[in-house]
C-alpha cells in the first residue's frame, strides 16, 4: 500500500510519540510553566557549552519548580519542588555535615542560588540523593516518610508556590519524580544544577560563566 506524503508524516509523528523517552511523560507540564528566566538560562547553557554535554537541572525558586534536561538539552521532566524555608540566595557562612543541617538557624535555611556541579551519592541514612552542594549538605532528594510526609506531598501538588518553603535548604521532589526522572539522569552521573536567584536578576548571575562549585 502506498502512503501519501501527509499520511507518512503523520505516521512518523506517531512513531516519535511512541518512542519518546521519559521527557514526554506525565511529569511534563505545559510550556507556559517555563518562565522566561528558565528559557534564557537553558539557551545560555547550551549556547556556551557550559554543561559540557552533561545532564542538568534548572531550579526556578520563584515558581518553586525544577526542570531536568539530558546532555543534549532536551527536557526529561518538570515538577514542583519544595525549597528552603527562608527566602534568599545566600549560602550558610560555614560548612555543615549531613548530621548538623537541622541545627541551622532559620535565616540560613535557604536554597542558595548559583551554578553547582552535582553528583549522585547517599546520605547518612543510605538514601540515594543528588548532591549539588556537598559542603553545605544540600541535595535533591525525595519526600521522606514521617509525620510531615502527607503535608509535603500536598504542598507539592498545589498550584501555588507560596506553600513550598518547607525544607532546610534542599530541593525536595516526590518519590515518583525522583525515581522516574532524576535517578536515570543526574542520579547516574555527574551533572550541573543551576539554581535561579530570587533577590537579583538572573542575568547578573548567569550573564557570563561562573566559578564552578565542585561537589565532593
XYZ file of N, CA and C in Angstrom:
648
model
N 0.848 -1.192 0.000
C 0.000 0.000 0.000
C 0.878 1.235 0.000
N 0.599 2.136 -0.894
C 1.368 3.377 -0.959
C 0.814 4.369 0.058
N 1.722 5.125 0.670
C 1.324 6.103 1.680
C 1.686 7.484 1.181
N 0.708 8.382 1.164
C 0.960 9.740 0.703
C 1.845 10.502 1.656
N 2.308 11.689 1.189
C 3.240 12.479 1.983
C 2.675 12.873 3.333
N 1.422 13.383 3.353
C 0.840 13.820 4.617
C 0.646 12.637 5.560
N 0.168 11.513 4.992
C -0.034 10.336 5.836
C 1.281 9.820 6.390
N 2.329 9.855 5.562
C 3.640 9.398 6.008
C 4.161 10.252 7.140
N 4.003 11.565 7.003
C 4.444 12.455 8.072
C 3.670 12.178 9.358
N 2.364 11.876 9.191
C 1.569 11.564 10.373
C 2.050 10.308 11.061
N 2.423 9.289 10.257
C 2.940 8.059 10.841
C 4.257 8.298 11.557
N 5.098 9.159 10.974
C 6.393 9.459 11.597
C 6.200 10.169 12.917
N 5.255 11.128 12.967
C 4.988 11.828 14.222
C 4.494 10.852 15.272
N 3.580 9.945 14.859
C 3.061 8.963 15.803
C 4.169 8.072 16.342
N 5.095 7.672 15.451
C 6.211 6.832 15.886
C 7.085 7.560 16.875
N 7.316 8.853 16.629
C 8.147 9.630 17.547
C 7.501 9.706 18.918
N 6.159 9.873 18.948
C 5.467 9.931 20.232
C 5.599 8.610 20.968
N 5.440 7.493 20.239
C 5.525 6.180 20.872
C 6.914 5.890 21.399
N 7.932 6.408 20.694
C 9.306 6.098 21.069
C 9.922 7.147 21.979
N 9.158 8.204 22.320
C 9.710 9.275 23.130
C 10.132 8.748 24.488
N 11.278 9.219 25.014
C 11.716 8.782 26.337
C 10.945 9.496 27.431
N 11.513 9.475 28.642
C 10.796 9.981 29.806
C 10.407 11.441 29.660
N 11.150 12.209 28.838
C 10.844 13.637 28.777
C 9.484 13.917 28.197
N 8.790 12.942 27.660
C 7.417 13.130 27.189
C 6.422 12.518 28.164
N 6.831 12.321 29.398
C 5.992 11.621 30.369
C 4.978 12.563 30.993
N 4.177 11.995 31.885
C 3.147 12.776 32.554
C 3.721 13.809 33.510
N 5.025 13.734 33.798
C 5.617 14.725 34.683
C 5.784 16.060 33.992
N 5.841 16.075 32.671
C 5.972 17.330 31.943
C 4.743 18.183 32.167
N 4.960 19.471 32.223
C 3.875 20.410 32.414
C 3.768 21.296 31.166
N 2.661 22.035 31.001
C 2.535 22.931 29.847
C 3.708 23.890 29.769
N 4.058 24.265 28.543
C 5.236 25.113 28.356
C 5.095 26.470 29.014
N 3.847 26.889 29.324
C 3.716 28.195 29.974
C 4.222 28.146 31.411
N 4.535 26.941 31.916
C 5.129 26.821 33.243
C 6.609 27.200 33.222
N 7.228 27.202 32.049
C 8.634 27.583 31.942
C 8.707 29.098 31.861
N 9.309 29.700 32.858
C 9.419 31.154 32.871
C 10.444 31.621 31.843
N 10.420 32.909 31.570
C 11.396 33.478 30.644
C 12.814 33.264 31.160
N 12.997 33.311 32.487
C 14.330 33.102 33.056
C 14.831 31.683 32.790
N 13.946 30.692 32.898
C 14.339 29.308 32.633
C 14.703 29.153 31.160
N 13.887 29.717 30.284
C 14.186 29.660 28.857
C 15.549 30.290 28.553
N 15.788 31.469 29.133
C 17.040 32.191 28.859
C 18.241 31.407 29.356
N 18.151 30.848 30.559
C 19.287 30.106 31.100
C 19.523 28.820 30.315
N 18.460 28.154 29.924
C 18.586 26.940 29.118
C 19.332 27.250 27.825
N 18.948 28.326 27.153
C 19.615 28.704 25.909
C 21.072 29.071 26.160
N 21.323 29.830 27.223
C 22.700 30.247 27.540
C 23.576 29.030 27.830
N 23.052 28.087 28.606
C 23.836 26.903 28.974
C 24.237 26.099 27.743
N 23.321 25.975 26.779
C 23.626 25.207 25.575
C 24.504 26.004 24.614
N 24.221 27.293 24.446
C 24.991 28.110 23.502
C 26.452 28.238 23.920
N 26.696 28.291 25.237
C 28.068 28.458 25.725
C 28.772 27.123 25.958
N 28.032 26.024 25.876
C 28.625 24.724 26.182
C 28.919 24.561 27.651
N 28.219 25.324 28.496
C 28.529 25.348 29.919
C 28.284 24.009 30.603
N 27.393 23.205 30.065
C 27.083 21.924 30.707
C 28.039 20.808 30.304
N 28.865 21.053 29.275
C 29.788 20.028 28.777
C 29.061 18.735 28.430
N 27.858 18.900 27.889
C 27.013 17.768 27.462
C 26.663 16.822 28.605
N 26.673 17.333 29.795
C 26.202 16.572 30.947
C 24.719 16.867 31.172
N 23.985 15.958 31.800
C 22.611 16.290 32.171
C 22.616 17.448 33.167
N 21.526 18.199 33.174
C 21.483 19.354 34.079
C 20.051 19.636 34.520
N 19.949 20.394 35.584
C 18.649 20.789 36.118
C 18.650 22.293 36.338
N 17.499 22.887 36.156
C 17.304 24.302 36.476
C 16.221 24.379 37.544
N 16.553 24.997 38.667
C 15.601 25.183 39.756
C 15.124 26.627 39.722
N 13.836 26.811 39.485
C 13.224 28.136 39.450
C 12.590 28.375 40.818
N 13.292 29.115 41.661
C 12.806 29.280 43.032
C 11.532 30.110 43.100
N 11.389 31.089 42.222
C 10.188 31.924 42.255
C 8.941 31.110 41.965
N 9.063 30.144 41.083
C 7.925 29.287 40.737
C 7.909 28.000 41.538
N 8.983 27.754 42.324
C 9.126 26.508 43.098
C 9.008 25.294 42.190
N 9.813 25.297 41.113
C 9.775 24.193 40.155
C 11.192 23.797 39.757
N 11.335 22.541 39.357
C 12.613 22.034 38.863
C 12.399 21.445 37.481
N 13.346 21.734 36.580
C 13.317 21.237 35.212
C 14.588 20.438 34.986
N 14.455 19.226 34.511
C 15.593 18.326 34.320
C 15.781 18.076 32.830
N 17.025 18.208 32.365
C 17.363 18.069 30.947
C 18.450 17.013 30.774
N 18.449 16.378 29.619
C 19.522 15.430 29.326
C 20.731 16.180 28.791
N 21.785 15.460 28.425
C 23.027 16.095 27.991
C 22.907 16.903 26.720
N 21.855 16.652 25.932
C 21.619 17.416 24.703
C 20.663 18.579 24.930
N 20.234 18.775 26.168
C 19.365 19.898 26.486
C 17.891 19.622 26.302
N 17.512 18.350 26.096
C 16.100 18.012 25.935
C 15.456 17.842 27.299
N 14.242 18.343 27.430
C 13.535 18.247 28.699
C 13.206 16.797 29.004
N 13.662 16.345 30.168
C 13.362 14.999 30.625
C 12.102 15.004 31.484
N 11.939 16.029 32.293
C 10.759 16.139 33.135
C 10.784 17.413 33.947
N 9.625 17.810 34.435
C 9.493 19.005 35.258
C 8.539 18.721 36.393
N 8.751 19.382 37.514
C 7.925 19.099 38.686
C 7.975 20.272 39.648
N 6.947 20.391 40.474
C 7.018 21.297 41.602
C 8.086 20.782 42.564
N 8.619 21.690 43.377
C 9.675 21.317 44.322
C 9.517 22.098 45.612
N 9.909 21.476 46.709
C 9.999 22.169 47.985
C 11.393 22.760 48.120
N 11.468 23.960 48.692
C 12.730 24.685 48.808
C 12.968 25.103 50.249
N 14.091 25.779 50.472
C 14.443 26.218 51.815
C 13.377 27.083 52.454
N 13.221 26.937 53.764
C 12.189 27.673 54.491
C 12.381 29.183 54.408
N 13.628 29.631 54.358
C 13.908 31.065 54.348
C 14.142 31.556 52.919
N 13.560 32.685 52.540
C 13.859 33.258 51.229
C 15.277 33.798 51.198
N 15.814 33.966 49.996
C 17.164 34.490 49.859
C 18.041 33.569 49.051
N 19.169 34.109 48.598
C 20.052 33.380 47.695
C 21.390 33.026 48.315
N 21.615 33.404 49.554
C 22.928 33.217 50.159
C 23.122 31.795 50.645
N 24.370 31.420 50.789
C 24.746 30.139 51.374
C 25.089 30.343 52.846
N 24.942 29.302 53.667
C 25.405 29.410 55.057
C 26.880 29.783 55.094
N 27.260 30.552 56.092
C 28.629 31.038 56.177
C 29.623 29.928 56.466
N 29.182 28.880 57.130
C 30.085 27.791 57.468
C 29.563 26.485 56.891
N 30.475 25.575 56.606
C 30.079 24.270 56.105
C 29.441 23.458 57.238
N 28.516 22.609 56.869
C 27.871 21.754 57.863
C 27.860 20.336 57.338
N 27.787 19.396 58.258
C 27.684 17.999 57.865
C 26.217 17.630 57.710
N 25.990 16.467 57.150
C 24.620 15.987 56.957
C 23.896 15.870 58.291
N 24.625 15.560 59.346
C 24.001 15.381 60.660
C 23.763 16.708 61.383
N 24.391 17.799 60.914
C 24.272 19.089 61.594
C 23.275 20.032 60.925
N 22.772 19.669 59.747
C 21.985 20.614 58.976
C 20.713 21.032 59.701
N 20.147 20.168 60.535
C 18.926 20.509 61.263
C 19.165 21.595 62.302
N 20.436 21.867 62.631
C 20.755 22.883 63.627
C 20.921 24.270 63.011
N 20.772 24.391 61.702
C 20.910 25.689 61.058
C 19.852 26.653 61.564
N 20.226 27.924 61.833
C 19.199 28.910 62.186
C 18.277 29.143 60.996
N 17.070 29.606 61.266
C 16.070 29.766 60.222
C 16.572 30.635 59.072
N 17.306 31.694 59.388
C 17.771 32.616 58.344
C 18.715 31.951 57.357
N 19.359 30.858 57.767
C 20.301 30.153 56.896
C 19.677 28.951 56.198
N 18.394 28.749 56.381
C 17.726 27.613 55.736
C 17.239 28.033 54.342
N 18.178 28.452 53.541
C 17.886 28.903 52.187
C 18.361 27.856 51.181
N 17.786 27.925 50.004
C 18.320 27.179 48.870
C 19.173 28.165 48.082
N 20.497 28.081 48.194
C 21.353 29.109 47.607
C 21.284 29.109 46.087
N 21.389 30.296 45.525
C 21.405 30.426 44.073
C 22.823 30.217 43.563
N 22.926 29.741 42.336
C 24.244 29.578 41.732
C 24.303 28.413 40.770
N 25.510 28.140 40.358
C 25.805 27.039 39.438
C 26.611 26.006 40.212
N 26.146 24.792 40.245
C 26.764 23.767 41.077
C 27.066 22.515 40.257
N 28.193 21.909 40.529
C 28.485 20.589 39.977
C 27.776 19.566 40.852
N 26.974 18.732 40.241
C 26.236 17.735 41.017
C 26.847 16.355 40.830
N 26.557 15.502 41.777
C 26.948 14.108 41.629
C 26.029 13.240 42.478
N 25.750 12.035 42.024
C 24.901 11.144 42.811
C 25.647 10.648 44.044
N 24.890 10.341 45.068
C 25.507 9.834 46.292
C 24.448 9.346 47.249
N 24.825 9.173 48.503
C 23.902 8.720 49.540
C 24.107 9.542 50.799
N 23.016 9.757 51.520
C 23.128 10.474 52.783
C 23.462 9.506 53.906
N 23.438 9.995 55.130
C 23.826 9.151 56.260
C 22.874 7.987 56.474
N 21.650 8.107 55.962
C 20.674 7.024 56.090
C 20.777 6.010 54.958
N 21.697 6.247 54.029
C 21.843 5.354 52.899
C 20.889 5.644 51.759
N 20.148 6.753 51.849
C 19.189 7.130 50.811
C 19.922 7.720 49.611
N 19.528 7.305 48.420
C 20.118 7.870 47.202
C 19.657 9.312 47.039
N 20.617 10.215 46.823
C 20.329 11.633 46.627
C 21.211 12.145 45.487
N 20.939 13.359 45.058
C 21.808 14.050 44.105
C 22.393 15.261 44.838
N 23.657 15.169 45.207
C 24.317 16.283 45.894
C 24.582 17.412 44.907
N 24.237 18.638 45.301
C 24.645 19.787 44.482
C 25.483 20.782 45.271
N 25.530 20.649 46.583
C 26.464 21.420 47.415
C 26.794 20.564 48.622
N 27.759 19.681 48.432
C 28.071 18.691 49.461
C 28.518 19.356 50.764
N 29.324 20.424 50.661
C 29.849 21.078 51.858
C 28.741 21.649 52.727
N 27.644 22.046 52.115
C 26.509 22.591 52.854
C 25.428 21.544 53.090
N 25.718 20.277 52.744
C 24.763 19.165 52.910
C 23.468 19.425 52.165
N 23.576 19.974 50.952
C 22.401 20.290 50.142
C 22.291 19.308 48.983
N 21.105 18.770 48.801
C 20.888 17.763 47.774
C 19.481 17.883 47.216
N 19.272 17.236 46.084
C 17.922 17.000 45.574
C 17.531 15.609 46.058
N 16.407 15.514 46.743
C 16.010 14.200 47.270
C 14.490 14.073 47.308
N 14.038 12.869 47.620
C 12.612 12.566 47.692
C 11.992 13.132 48.979
N 10.674 13.285 48.962
C 9.942 13.474 50.214
C 10.121 12.213 51.044
N 10.476 12.391 52.295
C 10.780 11.245 53.140
C 9.587 10.845 53.994
N 9.504 9.561 54.337
C 8.422 9.114 55.232
C 8.537 9.810 56.581
N 7.404 10.009 57.219
C 7.404 10.642 58.525
C 6.147 11.461 58.735
N 6.133 12.191 59.846
C 4.941 12.948 60.215
C 4.593 14.038 59.212
N 5.614 14.591 58.529
C 5.374 15.697 57.598
C 5.141 15.231 56.167
N 5.184 13.928 55.914
C 5.121 13.430 54.541
C 3.827 13.844 53.833
N 2.682 13.634 54.479
C 1.401 13.939 53.832
C 1.286 15.424 53.517
N 1.723 16.270 54.448
C 1.645 17.708 54.212
C 2.565 18.123 53.078
N 3.757 17.568 53.036
C 4.697 17.935 51.981
C 4.206 17.492 50.607
N 3.633 16.311 50.539
C 3.089 15.854 49.266
C 1.917 16.732 48.838
N 1.118 17.168 49.798
C 0.003 18.072 49.485
C 0.523 19.417 48.987
N 1.570 19.932 49.613
C 2.147 21.202 49.170
C 2.726 21.084 47.762
N 3.348 19.953 47.471
C 3.899 19.737 46.131
C 2.808 19.669 45.074
N 1.643 19.186 45.448
C 0.555 19.025 44.484
C -0.218 20.316 44.245
N -0.023 21.326 45.090
C -0.786 22.563 44.939
C -0.259 23.379 43.758
N -1.095 24.280 43.263
C -0.741 25.091 42.096
C 0.031 26.352 42.456
N 0.135 26.668 43.732
C 0.809 27.895 44.139
C 2.167 27.583 44.759
N 3.179 28.408 44.506
C 4.489 28.197 45.136
C 4.561 28.711 46.565
N 3.482 29.361 47.027
C 3.529 30.004 48.340
C 3.715 29.020 49.481
N 3.296 27.763 49.291
C 3.405 26.789 50.376
C 4.552 25.806 50.171
N 5.506 26.175 49.325
C 6.608 25.255 49.008
C 7.894 25.584 49.753
N 7.833 26.487 50.724
C 9.004 26.800 51.546
C 8.966 25.888 52.764
N 9.618 24.745 52.651
C 9.449 23.745 53.703
C 10.720 23.018 54.102
N 11.780 23.108 53.312
C 12.969 22.298 53.590
C 14.018 23.104 54.359
N 15.100 22.418 54.712
C 16.224 23.089 55.367
C 17.179 23.705 54.347
N 16.833 23.614 53.090
C 17.662 24.172 52.017
C 17.753 23.254 50.817
N 17.441 21.980 51.027
C 17.472 21.024 49.920
C 16.318 21.273 48.956
N 16.435 20.687 47.773
C 15.358 20.684 46.790
C 14.666 19.326 46.916
N 13.388 19.337 47.264
C 12.667 18.107 47.577
C 11.568 17.885 46.544
N 11.504 16.664 46.021
C 10.516 16.309 44.998
C 9.779 15.042 45.424
N 8.749 14.687 44.683
C 8.015 13.462 45.007
C 8.892 12.246 44.736
N 8.669 11.142 45.443
C 9.418 9.909 45.160
C 9.274 9.470 43.710
N 8.077 9.600 43.142
C 7.856 9.165 41.759
C 8.712 9.971 40.792
N 8.793 11.281 40.989
C 9.598 12.117 40.093
C 11.081 11.801 40.253
N 11.518 11.608 41.482
C 12.934 11.294 41.696
C 13.306 10.004 40.985
N 12.483 9.000 41.149
C 12.815 7.687 40.603
C 12.689 7.630 39.079
N 11.696 8.321 38.518
C 11.460 8.235 37.075
C 12.279 9.231 36.269
N 12.631 10.379 36.866
C 13.295 11.435 36.103
C 14.713 11.701 36.601
N 14.874 11.945 37.883
C 16.200 12.303 38.399
C 17.155 11.116 38.444
N 16.648 9.978 38.883
C 17.525 8.819 39.016
C 18.188 8.421 37.700
N 17.469 8.370 36.574
C 18.118 7.972 35.316
C 19.039 9.035 34.723
N 18.994 10.263 35.214
C 19.816 11.337 34.640
C 20.898 11.759 35.631
N 20.574 12.669 36.514
C 21.557 13.152 37.486
C 21.881 12.122 38.552
N 21.068 11.083 38.665
C 21.319 10.044 39.655
C 22.307 8.990 39.209
N 22.838 9.104 37.996
C 23.771 8.095 37.482
C 25.127 8.666 37.076
N 25.235 9.966 37.029
C 26.496 10.580 36.613
C 26.557 12.012 37.107
N 27.721 12.585 36.978
C 27.880 13.987 37.341
C 27.071 14.859 36.392
N 26.669 16.001 36.882
C 25.904 16.927 36.068
C 26.060 18.345 36.578
N 25.120 19.188 36.211
C 25.129 20.588 36.628
C 23.736 20.930 37.141
N 23.691 21.659 38.242
C 22.432 22.168 38.777
C 22.525 23.687 38.836
N 21.599 24.339 38.168
C 21.502 25.799 38.199
C 20.319 26.167 39.096
N 20.574 26.991 40.096
C 19.506 27.475 40.961
C 19.340 28.963 40.690
N 18.190 29.338 40.142
C 17.963 30.731 39.771
C 17.806 31.594 41.019
N 18.346 32.805 40.991
C 18.220 33.702 42.143
C 16.807 34.261 42.244
N 16.461 34.676 43.439
C 15.178 35.353 43.638
C 15.346 36.785 44.114
N 16.559 37.158 44.529
C 16.807 38.508 45.038
C 17.521 39.410 44.039
N 17.889 38.885 42.883
C 18.596 39.685 41.882
C 18.282 39.132 40.500
N 18.528 39.923 39.451
C 18.223 39.448 38.100
C 19.060 38.232 37.733
N 18.470 37.341 36.977
C 19.193 36.150 36.536
C 20.410 36.538 35.715
N 20.278 37.571 34.885
C 21.389 37.986 34.016
C 22.621 38.390 34.822
N 22.400 38.912 36.021
C 23.532 39.325 36.850
C 24.342 38.124 37.326
N 23.718 36.958 37.377
C 24.416 35.771 37.845
C 24.929 34.913 36.703
N 24.155 34.804 35.626
C 24.494 33.881 34.560
C 24.841 34.581 33.244
N 25.121 35.870 33.285
C 25.484 36.571 32.066
C 26.837 36.164 31.532
N 27.645 35.552 32.391
C 28.953 35.054 31.984
C 29.255 33.806 32.805
N 30.186 32.958 32.357
C 30.473 31.735 33.110
C 30.848 32.038 34.551
N 30.356 31.236 35.469
C 30.614 31.432 36.890
C 31.607 30.386 37.387
N 32.312 30.687 38.467
C 33.152 29.642 39.072
C 32.295 28.450 39.437
N 32.821 27.284 39.224
C 32.074 26.052 39.446
C 32.207 25.607 40.886
N 31.092 25.438 41.563
C 31.102 24.927 42.935
C 31.186 23.412 42.852
N 32.330 22.861 43.153
C 32.557 21.427 42.973
C 31.878 20.611 44.064
N 31.095 19.632 43.645
C 30.551 18.681 44.608
C 31.657 17.696 44.987
N 31.593 17.175 46.196
C 32.633 16.245 46.661
C 31.988 15.003 47.200
